[in-house]
Short mmCIF file of C-alpha atoms in Angstrom, two decimals:
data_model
loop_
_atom_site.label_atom_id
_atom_site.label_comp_id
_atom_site.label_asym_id
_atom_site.label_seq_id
_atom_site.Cartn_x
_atom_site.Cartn_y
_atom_site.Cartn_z
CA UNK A 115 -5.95 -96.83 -22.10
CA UNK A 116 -7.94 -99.31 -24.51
CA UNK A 117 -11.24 -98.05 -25.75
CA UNK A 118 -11.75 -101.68 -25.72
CA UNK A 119 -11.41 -102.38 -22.38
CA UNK A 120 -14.03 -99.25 -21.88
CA UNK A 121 -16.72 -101.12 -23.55
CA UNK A 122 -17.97 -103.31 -20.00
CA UNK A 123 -18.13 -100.14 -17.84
CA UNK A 124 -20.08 -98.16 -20.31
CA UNK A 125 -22.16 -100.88 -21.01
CA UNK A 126 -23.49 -100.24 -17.32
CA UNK A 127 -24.04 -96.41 -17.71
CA UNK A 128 -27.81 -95.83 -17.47
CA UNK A 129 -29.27 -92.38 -19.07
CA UNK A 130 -31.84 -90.06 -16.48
CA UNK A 131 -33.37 -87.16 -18.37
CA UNK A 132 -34.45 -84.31 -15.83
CA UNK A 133 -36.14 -81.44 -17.36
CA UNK A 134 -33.01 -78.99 -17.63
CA UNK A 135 -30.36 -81.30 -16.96
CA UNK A 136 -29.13 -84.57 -18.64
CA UNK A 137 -27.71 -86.45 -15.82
CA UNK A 138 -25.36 -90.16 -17.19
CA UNK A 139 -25.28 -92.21 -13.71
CA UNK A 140 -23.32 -95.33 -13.32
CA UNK A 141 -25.34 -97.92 -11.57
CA UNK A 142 -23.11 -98.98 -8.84
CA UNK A 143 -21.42 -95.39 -8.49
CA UNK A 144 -23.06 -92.54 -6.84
CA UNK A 145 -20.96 -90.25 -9.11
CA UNK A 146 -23.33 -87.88 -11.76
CA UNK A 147 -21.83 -86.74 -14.87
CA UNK A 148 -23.81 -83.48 -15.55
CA UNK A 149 -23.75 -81.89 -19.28
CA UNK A 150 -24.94 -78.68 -19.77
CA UNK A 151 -27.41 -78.20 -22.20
CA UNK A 152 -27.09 -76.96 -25.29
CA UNK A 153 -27.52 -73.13 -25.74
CA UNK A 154 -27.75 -72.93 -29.44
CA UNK A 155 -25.65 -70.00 -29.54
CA UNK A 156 -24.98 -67.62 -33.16
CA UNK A 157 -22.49 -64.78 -33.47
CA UNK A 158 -23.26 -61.29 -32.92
CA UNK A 159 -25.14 -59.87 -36.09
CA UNK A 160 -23.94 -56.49 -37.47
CA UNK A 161 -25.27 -53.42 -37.08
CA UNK A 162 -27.41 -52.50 -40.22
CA UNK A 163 -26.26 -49.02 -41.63
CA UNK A 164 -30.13 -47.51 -42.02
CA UNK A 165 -30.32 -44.30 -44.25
CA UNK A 166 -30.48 -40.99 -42.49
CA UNK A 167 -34.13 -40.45 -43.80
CA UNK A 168 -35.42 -43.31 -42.25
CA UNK A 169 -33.48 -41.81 -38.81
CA UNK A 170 -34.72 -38.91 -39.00
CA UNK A 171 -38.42 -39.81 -39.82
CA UNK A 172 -38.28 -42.25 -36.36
CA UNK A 173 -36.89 -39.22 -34.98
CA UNK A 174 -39.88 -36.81 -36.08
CA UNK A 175 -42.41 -39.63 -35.39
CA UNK A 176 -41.41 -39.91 -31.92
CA UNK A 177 -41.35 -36.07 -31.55
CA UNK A 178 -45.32 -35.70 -32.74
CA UNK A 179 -46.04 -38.31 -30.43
CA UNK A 180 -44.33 -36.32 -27.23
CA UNK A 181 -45.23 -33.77 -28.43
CA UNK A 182 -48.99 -35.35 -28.32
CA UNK A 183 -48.79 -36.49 -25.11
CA UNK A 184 -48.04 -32.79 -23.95
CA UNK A 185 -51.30 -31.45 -25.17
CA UNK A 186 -53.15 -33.70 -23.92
CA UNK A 187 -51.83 -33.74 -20.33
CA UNK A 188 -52.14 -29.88 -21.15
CA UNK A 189 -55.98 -30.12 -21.62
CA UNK A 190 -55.83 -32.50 -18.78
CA UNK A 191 -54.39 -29.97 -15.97
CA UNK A 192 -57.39 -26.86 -16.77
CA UNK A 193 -60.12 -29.05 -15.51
CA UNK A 194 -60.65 -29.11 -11.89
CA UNK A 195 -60.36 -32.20 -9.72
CA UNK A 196 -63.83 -33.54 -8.56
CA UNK A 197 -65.02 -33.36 -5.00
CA UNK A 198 -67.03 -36.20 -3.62
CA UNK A 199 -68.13 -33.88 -0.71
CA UNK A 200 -69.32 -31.07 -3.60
CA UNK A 201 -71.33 -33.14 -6.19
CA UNK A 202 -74.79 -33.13 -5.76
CA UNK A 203 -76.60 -36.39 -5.11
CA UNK A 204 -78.75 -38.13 -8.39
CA UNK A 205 -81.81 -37.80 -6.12
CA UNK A 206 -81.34 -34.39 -5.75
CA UNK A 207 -81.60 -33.71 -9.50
CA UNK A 208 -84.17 -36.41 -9.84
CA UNK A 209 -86.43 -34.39 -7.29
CA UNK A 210 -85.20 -30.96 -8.85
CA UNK A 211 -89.03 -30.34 -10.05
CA UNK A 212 -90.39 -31.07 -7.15
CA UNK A 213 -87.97 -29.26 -4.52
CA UNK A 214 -88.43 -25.75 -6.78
CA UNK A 215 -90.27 -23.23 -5.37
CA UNK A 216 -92.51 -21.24 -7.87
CA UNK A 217 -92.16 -17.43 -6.22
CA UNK A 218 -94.70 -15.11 -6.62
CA UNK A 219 -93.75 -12.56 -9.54
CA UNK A 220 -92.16 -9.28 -8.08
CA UNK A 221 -94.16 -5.86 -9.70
CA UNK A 222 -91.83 -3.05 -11.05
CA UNK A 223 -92.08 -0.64 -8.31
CA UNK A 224 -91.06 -3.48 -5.88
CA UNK A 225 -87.99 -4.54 -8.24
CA UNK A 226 -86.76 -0.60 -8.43
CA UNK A 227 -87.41 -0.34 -4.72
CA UNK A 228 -84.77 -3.23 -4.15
CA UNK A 229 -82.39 -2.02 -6.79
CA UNK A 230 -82.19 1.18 -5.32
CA UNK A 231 -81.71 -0.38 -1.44
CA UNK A 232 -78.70 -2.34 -2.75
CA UNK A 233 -77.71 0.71 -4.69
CA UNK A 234 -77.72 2.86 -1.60
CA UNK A 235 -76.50 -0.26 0.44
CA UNK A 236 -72.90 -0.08 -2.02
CA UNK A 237 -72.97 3.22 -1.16
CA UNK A 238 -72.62 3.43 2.37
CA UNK A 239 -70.16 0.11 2.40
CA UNK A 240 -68.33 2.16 0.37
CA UNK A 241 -68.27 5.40 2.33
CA UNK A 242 -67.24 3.27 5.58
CA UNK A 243 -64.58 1.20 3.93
CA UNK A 244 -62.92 4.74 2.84
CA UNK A 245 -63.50 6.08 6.42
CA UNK A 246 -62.13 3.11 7.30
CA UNK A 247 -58.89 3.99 5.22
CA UNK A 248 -58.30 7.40 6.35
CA UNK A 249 -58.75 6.76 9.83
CA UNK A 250 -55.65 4.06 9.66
CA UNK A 251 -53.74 6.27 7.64
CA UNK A 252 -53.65 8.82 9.85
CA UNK A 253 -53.01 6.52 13.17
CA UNK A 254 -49.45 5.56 10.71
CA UNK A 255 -48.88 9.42 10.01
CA UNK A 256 -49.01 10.83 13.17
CA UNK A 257 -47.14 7.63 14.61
CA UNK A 258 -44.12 8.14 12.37
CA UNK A 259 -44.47 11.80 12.91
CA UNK A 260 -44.10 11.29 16.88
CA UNK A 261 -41.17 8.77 15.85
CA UNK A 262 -39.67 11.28 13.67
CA UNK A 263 -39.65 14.28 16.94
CA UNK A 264 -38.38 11.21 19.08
CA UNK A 265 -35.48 10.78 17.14
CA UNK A 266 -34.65 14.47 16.63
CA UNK A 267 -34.39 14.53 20.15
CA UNK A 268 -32.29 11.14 21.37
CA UNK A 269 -31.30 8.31 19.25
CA UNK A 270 -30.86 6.27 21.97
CA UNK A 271 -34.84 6.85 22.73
CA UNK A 272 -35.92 6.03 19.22
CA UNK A 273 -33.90 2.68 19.05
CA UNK A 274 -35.38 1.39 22.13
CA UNK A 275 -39.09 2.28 20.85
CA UNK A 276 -38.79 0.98 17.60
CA UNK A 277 -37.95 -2.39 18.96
CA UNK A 278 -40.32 -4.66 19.30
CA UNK A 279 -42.36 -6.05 22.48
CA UNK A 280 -41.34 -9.76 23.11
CA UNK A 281 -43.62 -9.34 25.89
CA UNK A 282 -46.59 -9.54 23.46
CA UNK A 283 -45.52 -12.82 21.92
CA UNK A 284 -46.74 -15.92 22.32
CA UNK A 285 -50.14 -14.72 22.93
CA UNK A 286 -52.46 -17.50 25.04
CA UNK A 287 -56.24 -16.92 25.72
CA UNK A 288 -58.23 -18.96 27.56
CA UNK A 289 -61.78 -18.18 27.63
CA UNK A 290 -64.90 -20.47 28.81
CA UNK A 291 -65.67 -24.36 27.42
CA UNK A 292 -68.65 -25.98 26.30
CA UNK A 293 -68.23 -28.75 28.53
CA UNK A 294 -66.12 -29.01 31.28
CA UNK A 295 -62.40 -30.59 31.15
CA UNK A 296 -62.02 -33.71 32.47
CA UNK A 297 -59.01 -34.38 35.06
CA UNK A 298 -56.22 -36.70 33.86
CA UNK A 299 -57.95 -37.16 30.44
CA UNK A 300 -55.84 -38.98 27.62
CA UNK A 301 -56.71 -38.18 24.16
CA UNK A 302 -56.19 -41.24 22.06
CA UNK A 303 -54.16 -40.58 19.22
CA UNK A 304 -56.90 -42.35 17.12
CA UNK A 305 -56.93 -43.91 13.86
CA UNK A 306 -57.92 -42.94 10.20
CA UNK A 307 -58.75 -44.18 7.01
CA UNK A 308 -56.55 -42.04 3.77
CA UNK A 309 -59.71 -42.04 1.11
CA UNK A 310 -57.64 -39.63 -1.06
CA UNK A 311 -58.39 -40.39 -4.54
CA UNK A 312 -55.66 -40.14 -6.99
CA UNK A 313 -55.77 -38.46 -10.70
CA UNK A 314 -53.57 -39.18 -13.73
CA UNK A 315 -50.49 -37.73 -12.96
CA UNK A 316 -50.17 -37.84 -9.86
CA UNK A 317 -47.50 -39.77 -7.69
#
């Protein structure tokens, strides 16, 4: 074909620019010749050989830096979380002065007297909690001494006394109410609001 004889039809093309696309219409054709545009494309560069001191001190950089971060979450995970419910209120501490009650001061013979009532108080906790000791030890001695006889005389006997008493389990106790039930009560499952807070480092 002519270029020549071209020259009429693309003398009819009309140009539309749309952001992205350049679109070349013909007027009377509904036919769009889309180009792509241009991507300004370069070969792939190659890989720069760096020296093996520079590697290494990226290497070592990094590492202090991890190695950073570990302390710090470190010092991080001794201190206790804080609990709204627990912290005392500013107006408390405001009205610290005020709230403290001046006691009268305590004479010497009053502060023996009460160091020698807890004194003697320790001492008789003490004496219980070791009666307390000796009493259960001996309920376990003579038990596996009566276990011991049992066995010397039947096997069969000591088998079926060792084993335990499904009877006992599950245990249910019902005792008295506050208020009364009420009949053909459902308890709405109700609804709640999480108010957890969350701490660095946690998911």
């Amino acid at each position: 074909m002519n270029v020549l004889n071209l020259l009429p039809a693309l003398s009819r093309l009309s140009v539309h620019i749309i952001p992205g696309i350049r679109n070349i219409s013909a007027c009377t054709d509904p036919l769009y010749f889309r180009v792509s545009s241009v991507l300004l494309g370069e070969p792939l560069k190659k890989k720069k050989r760096l020296d093996p001191a520079i590697i290494r001190a990226r290497e070592e950089r990094r590492r202090r830096k991890l190695e950073k971060q570990i302390r710090r979450l470190q010092k991080l995970s001794k201190q206790l979380k804080p609990i709204s419910e627990l912290e005392v209120p500013s107006k408390l501490i405001e009205e610290k002065e005020q709230r403290l009650r001046k006691l009268p001061s305590i004479s010497e013979e009053e502060m023996e007297s009460k160091i020698l009532l807890q004194k003697e108080w320790n001492r008789y906790k003490s004496q219980q909690h070791l009666a307390n000791i000796q009493a259960i030890d001996s309920i376990f001695y003579s038990q596996q001494k009566a276990l011991d006889e049992l066995r010397a005389e039947s096997e069969d006997l000591y088998q079926e006394a060792v084993q335990p008493d499904l009877g006992l389990l599950p245990h249910t106790v019902k005792g008295p109410l506050k208020t009364p039930p009420i009949e053909n009560y459902n308890s709405p499952d109700g609804e709640y609001t999480n108010t957890t807070r969350k701490f660095d480092g946690e998911e």
